[in-house]
PDB file of C-alpha atoms in Angstrom:
ATOM      1  CA  MET J   1      33.077  40.687  22.472  1.00 68.00           C
ATOM      2  CA  ALA J   2      34.959  37.657  21.160  1.00 83.00           C
ATOM      3  CA  VAL J   3      37.045  36.987  24.300  1.00 88.00           C
ATOM      4  CA  THR J   4      35.754  36.201  27.795  1.00 90.00           C
ATOM      5  CA  LEU J   5      38.270  36.131  30.661  1.00 86.00           C
ATOM      6  CA  ILE J   6      37.660  33.865  33.664  1.00 84.00           C
ATOM      7  CA  ASN J   7      39.278  32.568  36.845  1.00 84.00           C
ATOM      8  CA  PRO J   8      37.935  29.019  37.298  1.00 85.00           C
ATOM      9  CA  THR J   9      37.274  27.764  40.808  1.00 92.00           C
ATOM     10  CA  GLY J  10      40.270  25.769  41.969  1.00 90.00           C
ATOM     11  CA  LEU J  11      42.894  28.074  40.441  1.00 87.00           C
ATOM     12  CA  PRO J  12      44.427  31.035  42.268  1.00 85.00           C
ATOM     13  CA  GLU J  13      43.166  34.518  41.437  1.00 88.00           C
ATOM     14  CA  ILE J  14      46.052  36.671  40.234  1.00 82.00           C
ATOM     15  CA  ASP J  15      45.514  40.443  40.059  1.00 84.00           C
ATOM     16  CA  ALA J  16      47.703  40.943  36.983  1.00 83.00           C
ATOM     17  CA  TYR J  17      45.883  38.454  34.734  1.00 85.00           C
ATOM     18  CA  ARG J  18      43.054  35.933  34.420  1.00 88.00           C
ATOM     19  CA  GLN J  19      43.786  32.221  34.244  1.00 87.00           C
ATOM     20  CA  VAL J  20      41.668  31.416  31.171  1.00 89.00           C
ATOM     21  CA  SER J  21      40.331  33.117  28.075  1.00 85.00           C
ATOM     22  CA  VAL J  22      37.502  31.719  25.981  1.00 88.00           C
ATOM     23  CA  ALA J  23      37.538  33.009  22.409  1.00 84.00           C
ATOM     24  CA  THR J  24      34.575  32.754  20.059  1.00 87.00           C
ATOM     25  CA  GLY J  25      35.538  35.139  17.248  1.00 79.00           C
ATOM     26  CA  SER J  26      36.342  34.199  13.696  1.00 87.00           C
ATOM     27  CA  LYS J  27      39.611  36.093  13.083  1.00 92.00           C
ATOM     28  CA  LEU J  28      42.898  35.588  14.884  1.00 92.00           C
ATOM     29  CA  VAL J  29      45.303  38.504  15.257  1.00 93.00           C
ATOM     30  CA  PHE J  30      48.937  37.675  16.040  1.00 93.00           C
ATOM     31  CA  ILE J  31      50.996  40.638  17.250  1.00 94.00           C
ATOM     32  CA  ALA J  32      54.756  40.329  16.885  1.00 95.00           C
ATOM     33  CA  GLY J  33      56.762  40.824  20.042  1.00 96.00           C
ATOM     34  CA  GLN J  34      56.770  44.554  20.771  1.00 97.00           C
ATOM     35  CA  VAL J  35      59.858  46.131  22.292  1.00 97.00           C
ATOM     36  CA  SER J  36      60.271  49.642  23.677  1.00 98.00           C
ATOM     37  CA  TRP J  37      60.779  51.420  20.367  1.00 97.00           C
ATOM     38  CA  ASP J  38      58.884  54.588  19.616  1.00 96.00           C
ATOM     39  CA  ALA J  39      57.400  55.176  16.149  1.00 95.00           C
ATOM     40  CA  GLU J  40      60.824  56.222  14.828  1.00 96.00           C
ATOM     41  CA  GLY J  41      62.582  53.101  16.119  1.00 95.00           C
ATOM     42  CA  VAL J  42      64.280  54.850  19.052  1.00 97.00           C
ATOM     43  CA  THR J  43      64.463  52.895  22.310  1.00 97.00           C
ATOM     44  CA  VAL J  44      62.324  54.422  25.082  1.00 98.00           C
ATOM     45  CA  GLY J  45      63.449  54.027  28.701  1.00 98.00           C
ATOM     46  CA  GLU J  46      66.902  52.560  28.272  1.00 97.00           C
ATOM     47  CA  GLY J  47      67.813  50.917  31.602  1.00 98.00           C
ATOM     48  CA  ASP J  48      64.301  51.497  33.058  1.00 98.00           C
ATOM     49  CA  LEU J  49      62.156  48.345  33.158  1.00 98.00           C
ATOM     50  CA  ALA J  50      58.906  50.148  34.010  1.00 98.00           C
ATOM     51  CA  ALA J  51      59.343  52.636  31.137  1.00 98.00           C
ATOM     52  CA  GLN J  52      60.121  49.835  28.702  1.00 98.00           C
ATOM     53  CA  VAL J  53      57.135  47.746  29.806  1.00 98.00           C
ATOM     54  CA  GLU J  54      54.915  50.805  29.425  1.00 98.00           C
ATOM     55  CA  GLN J  55      56.164  51.421  25.865  1.00 98.00           C
ATOM     56  CA  CYS J  56      55.776  47.743  24.940  1.00 98.00           C
ATOM     57  CA  TYR J  57      52.131  47.740  26.059  1.00 97.00           C
ATOM     58  CA  LEU J  58      51.489  51.025  24.242  1.00 97.00           C
ATOM     59  CA  ASN J  59      52.987  49.459  21.102  1.00 96.00           C
ATOM     60  CA  VAL J  60      50.788  46.377  21.499  1.00 96.00           C
ATOM     61  CA  GLY J  61      47.798  48.724  21.764  1.00 96.00           C
ATOM     62  CA  THR J  62      48.847  50.454  18.548  1.00 95.00           C
ATOM     63  CA  ALA J  63      49.320  47.133  16.760  1.00 96.00           C
ATOM     64  CA  LEU J  64      45.923  45.898  17.940  1.00 94.00           C
ATOM     65  CA  ALA J  65      44.237  49.088  16.718  1.00 94.00           C
ATOM     66  CA  GLY J  66      45.903  48.633  13.347  1.00 94.00           C
ATOM     67  CA  ALA J  67      44.193  45.236  13.062  1.00 94.00           C
ATOM     68  CA  GLY J  68      40.821  46.557  14.232  1.00 93.00           C
ATOM     69  CA  ALA J  69      41.213  45.091  17.724  1.00 93.00           C
ATOM     70  CA  THR J  70      41.623  46.330  21.311  1.00 94.00           C
ATOM     71  CA  PHE J  71      42.994  44.865  24.513  1.00 94.00           C
ATOM     72  CA  ASP J  72      39.466  43.530  25.139  1.00 93.00           C
ATOM     73  CA  ASP J  73      40.101  41.158  22.229  1.00 94.00           C
ATOM     74  CA  VAL J  74      43.410  39.792  23.555  1.00 94.00           C
ATOM     75  CA  ALA J  75      43.235  36.100  24.398  1.00 94.00           C
ATOM     76  CA  LYS J  76      46.902  35.651  25.427  1.00 95.00           C
ATOM     77  CA  LEU J  77      49.993  37.701  26.212  1.00 96.00           C
ATOM     78  CA  ASN J  78      53.593  36.530  26.432  1.00 97.00           C
ATOM     79  CA  VAL J  79      56.084  38.762  28.232  1.00 98.00           C
ATOM     80  CA  HIS J  80      59.821  38.142  27.842  1.00 98.00           C
ATOM     81  CA  VAL J  81      62.152  39.904  30.324  1.00 98.00           C
ATOM     82  CA  VAL J  82      65.945  39.839  30.128  1.00 98.00           C
ATOM     83  CA  ASP J  83      67.606  38.432  33.267  1.00 98.00           C
ATOM     84  CA  TRP J  84      64.259  38.174  35.086  1.00 98.00           C
ATOM     85  CA  THR J  85      64.206  37.896  38.867  1.00 98.00           C
ATOM     86  CA  PRO J  86      61.047  38.037  41.005  1.00 96.00           C
ATOM     87  CA  ASP J  87      62.172  41.251  42.721  1.00 98.00           C
ATOM     88  CA  GLN J  88      61.574  43.034  39.385  1.00 98.00           C
ATOM     89  CA  MET J  89      57.808  42.398  39.585  1.00 96.00           C
ATOM     90  CA  PRO J  90      56.913  45.816  41.108  1.00 97.00           C
ATOM     91  CA  ARG J  91      58.651  47.639  38.210  1.00 98.00           C
ATOM     92  CA  LEU J  92      56.959  45.383  35.642  1.00 97.00           C
ATOM     93  CA  LEU J  93      53.551  46.004  37.207  1.00 96.00           C
ATOM     94  CA  GLU J  94      54.254  49.747  37.395  1.00 97.00           C
ATOM     95  CA  GLY J  95      54.901  49.830  33.657  1.00 97.00           C
ATOM     96  CA  MET J  96      51.729  47.839  32.959  1.00 96.00           C
ATOM     97  CA  ASP J  97      49.703  50.168  35.181  1.00 96.00           C
ATOM     98  CA  ARG J  98      51.074  53.295  33.491  1.00 97.00           C
ATOM     99  CA  ALA J  99      50.259  51.922  30.032  1.00 97.00           C
ATOM    100  CA  ALA J 100      46.795  50.814  31.184  1.00 96.00           C
ATOM    101  CA  ALA J 101      46.084  54.311  32.495  1.00 97.00           C
ATOM    102  CA  LYS J 102      47.152  55.915  29.199  1.00 97.00           C
ATOM    103  CA  LEU J 103      45.142  53.404  27.154  1.00 96.00           C
ATOM    104  CA  GLY J 104      42.113  53.410  29.467  1.00 95.00           C
ATOM    105  CA  ILE J 105      42.197  49.625  29.821  1.00 92.00           C
ATOM    106  CA  THR J 106      42.727  46.810  32.296  1.00 88.00           C
ATOM    107  CA  PRO J 107      45.057  44.372  30.468  1.00 81.00           C
ATOM    108  CA  VAL J 108      44.382  41.099  32.291  1.00 86.00           C
ATOM    109  CA  PRO J 109      44.261  38.328  29.672  1.00 90.00           C
ATOM    110  CA  PRO J 110      46.095  35.094  30.464  1.00 91.00           C
ATOM    111  CA  ALA J 111      49.807  35.827  30.379  1.00 94.00           C
ATOM    112  CA  THR J 112      53.087  33.985  30.494  1.00 96.00           C
ATOM    113  CA  LEU J 113      56.161  35.711  31.935  1.00 97.00           C
ATOM    114  CA  LEU J 114      59.450  34.301  30.686  1.00 97.00           C
ATOM    115  CA  GLY J 115      62.982  35.177  31.724  1.00 98.00           C
ATOM    116  CA  VAL J 116      65.327  35.246  28.743  1.00 98.00           C
ATOM    117  CA  ALA J 117      69.068  35.714  28.283  1.00 98.00           C
ATOM    118  CA  ALA J 118      68.783  38.457  25.647  1.00 98.00           C
ATOM    119  CA  LEU J 119      66.470  40.135  23.148  1.00 98.00           C
ATOM    120  CA  ASP J 120      67.087  41.717  19.734  1.00 96.00           C
ATOM    121  CA  VAL J 121      69.441  44.472  20.931  1.00 96.00           C
ATOM    122  CA  PRO J 122      71.233  44.917  24.265  1.00 97.00           C
ATOM    123  CA  GLU J 123      69.214  47.982  25.368  1.00 97.00           C
ATOM    124  CA  HIS J 124      65.876  46.129  25.182  1.00 98.00           C
ATOM    125  CA  MET J 125      64.885  44.646  28.530  1.00 98.00           C
ATOM    126  CA  VAL J 126      61.375  43.413  27.704  1.00 98.00           C
ATOM    127  CA  GLU J 127      59.251  42.221  24.776  1.00 98.00           C
ATOM    128  CA  VAL J 128      55.479  41.678  24.770  1.00 98.00           C
ATOM    129  CA  GLU J 129      53.567  39.632  22.196  1.00 97.00           C
ATOM    130  CA  ALA J 130      49.807  39.183  21.932  1.00 95.00           C
ATOM    131  CA  ILE J 131      47.188  36.967  20.344  1.00 95.00           C
ATOM    132  CA  ALA J 132      43.747  38.493  19.855  1.00 94.00           C
ATOM    133  CA  VAL J 133      40.443  37.179  18.520  1.00 94.00           C
ATOM    134  CA  ILE J 134      37.935  39.381  16.737  1.00 93.00           C
ATOM    135  CA  ASP J 135      34.580  38.751  15.039  1.00 88.00           C
TER     136      ASP J 135
END
């Protein structure tokens, strides 16, 4: 495995992600921000943050597979949420958990959560991008 996830002593342990990833592979995989489109480009879960997060993570999984990678190879995630407020965290985590269950994974690489004013189209509430490292 090219990526090792750790929580160094002195930093808080967060359930949803690890604080650090150490990558030793030779190929970098950059996944464009994935929104809640299905394979036909139709928005999944309009108005439902958990459903959109789930679809975004499923799309990241599909993109990783297309590059010969898995979530185990992800060194960093960036999550962009429109009009983010902390009270939305349970819905975001619900969507992550649902996707993880479908994919059979525990997606806990270092992550950055950013509140944004808007995304590509008004019905998209969230976008997830990933960087992976493979041998």
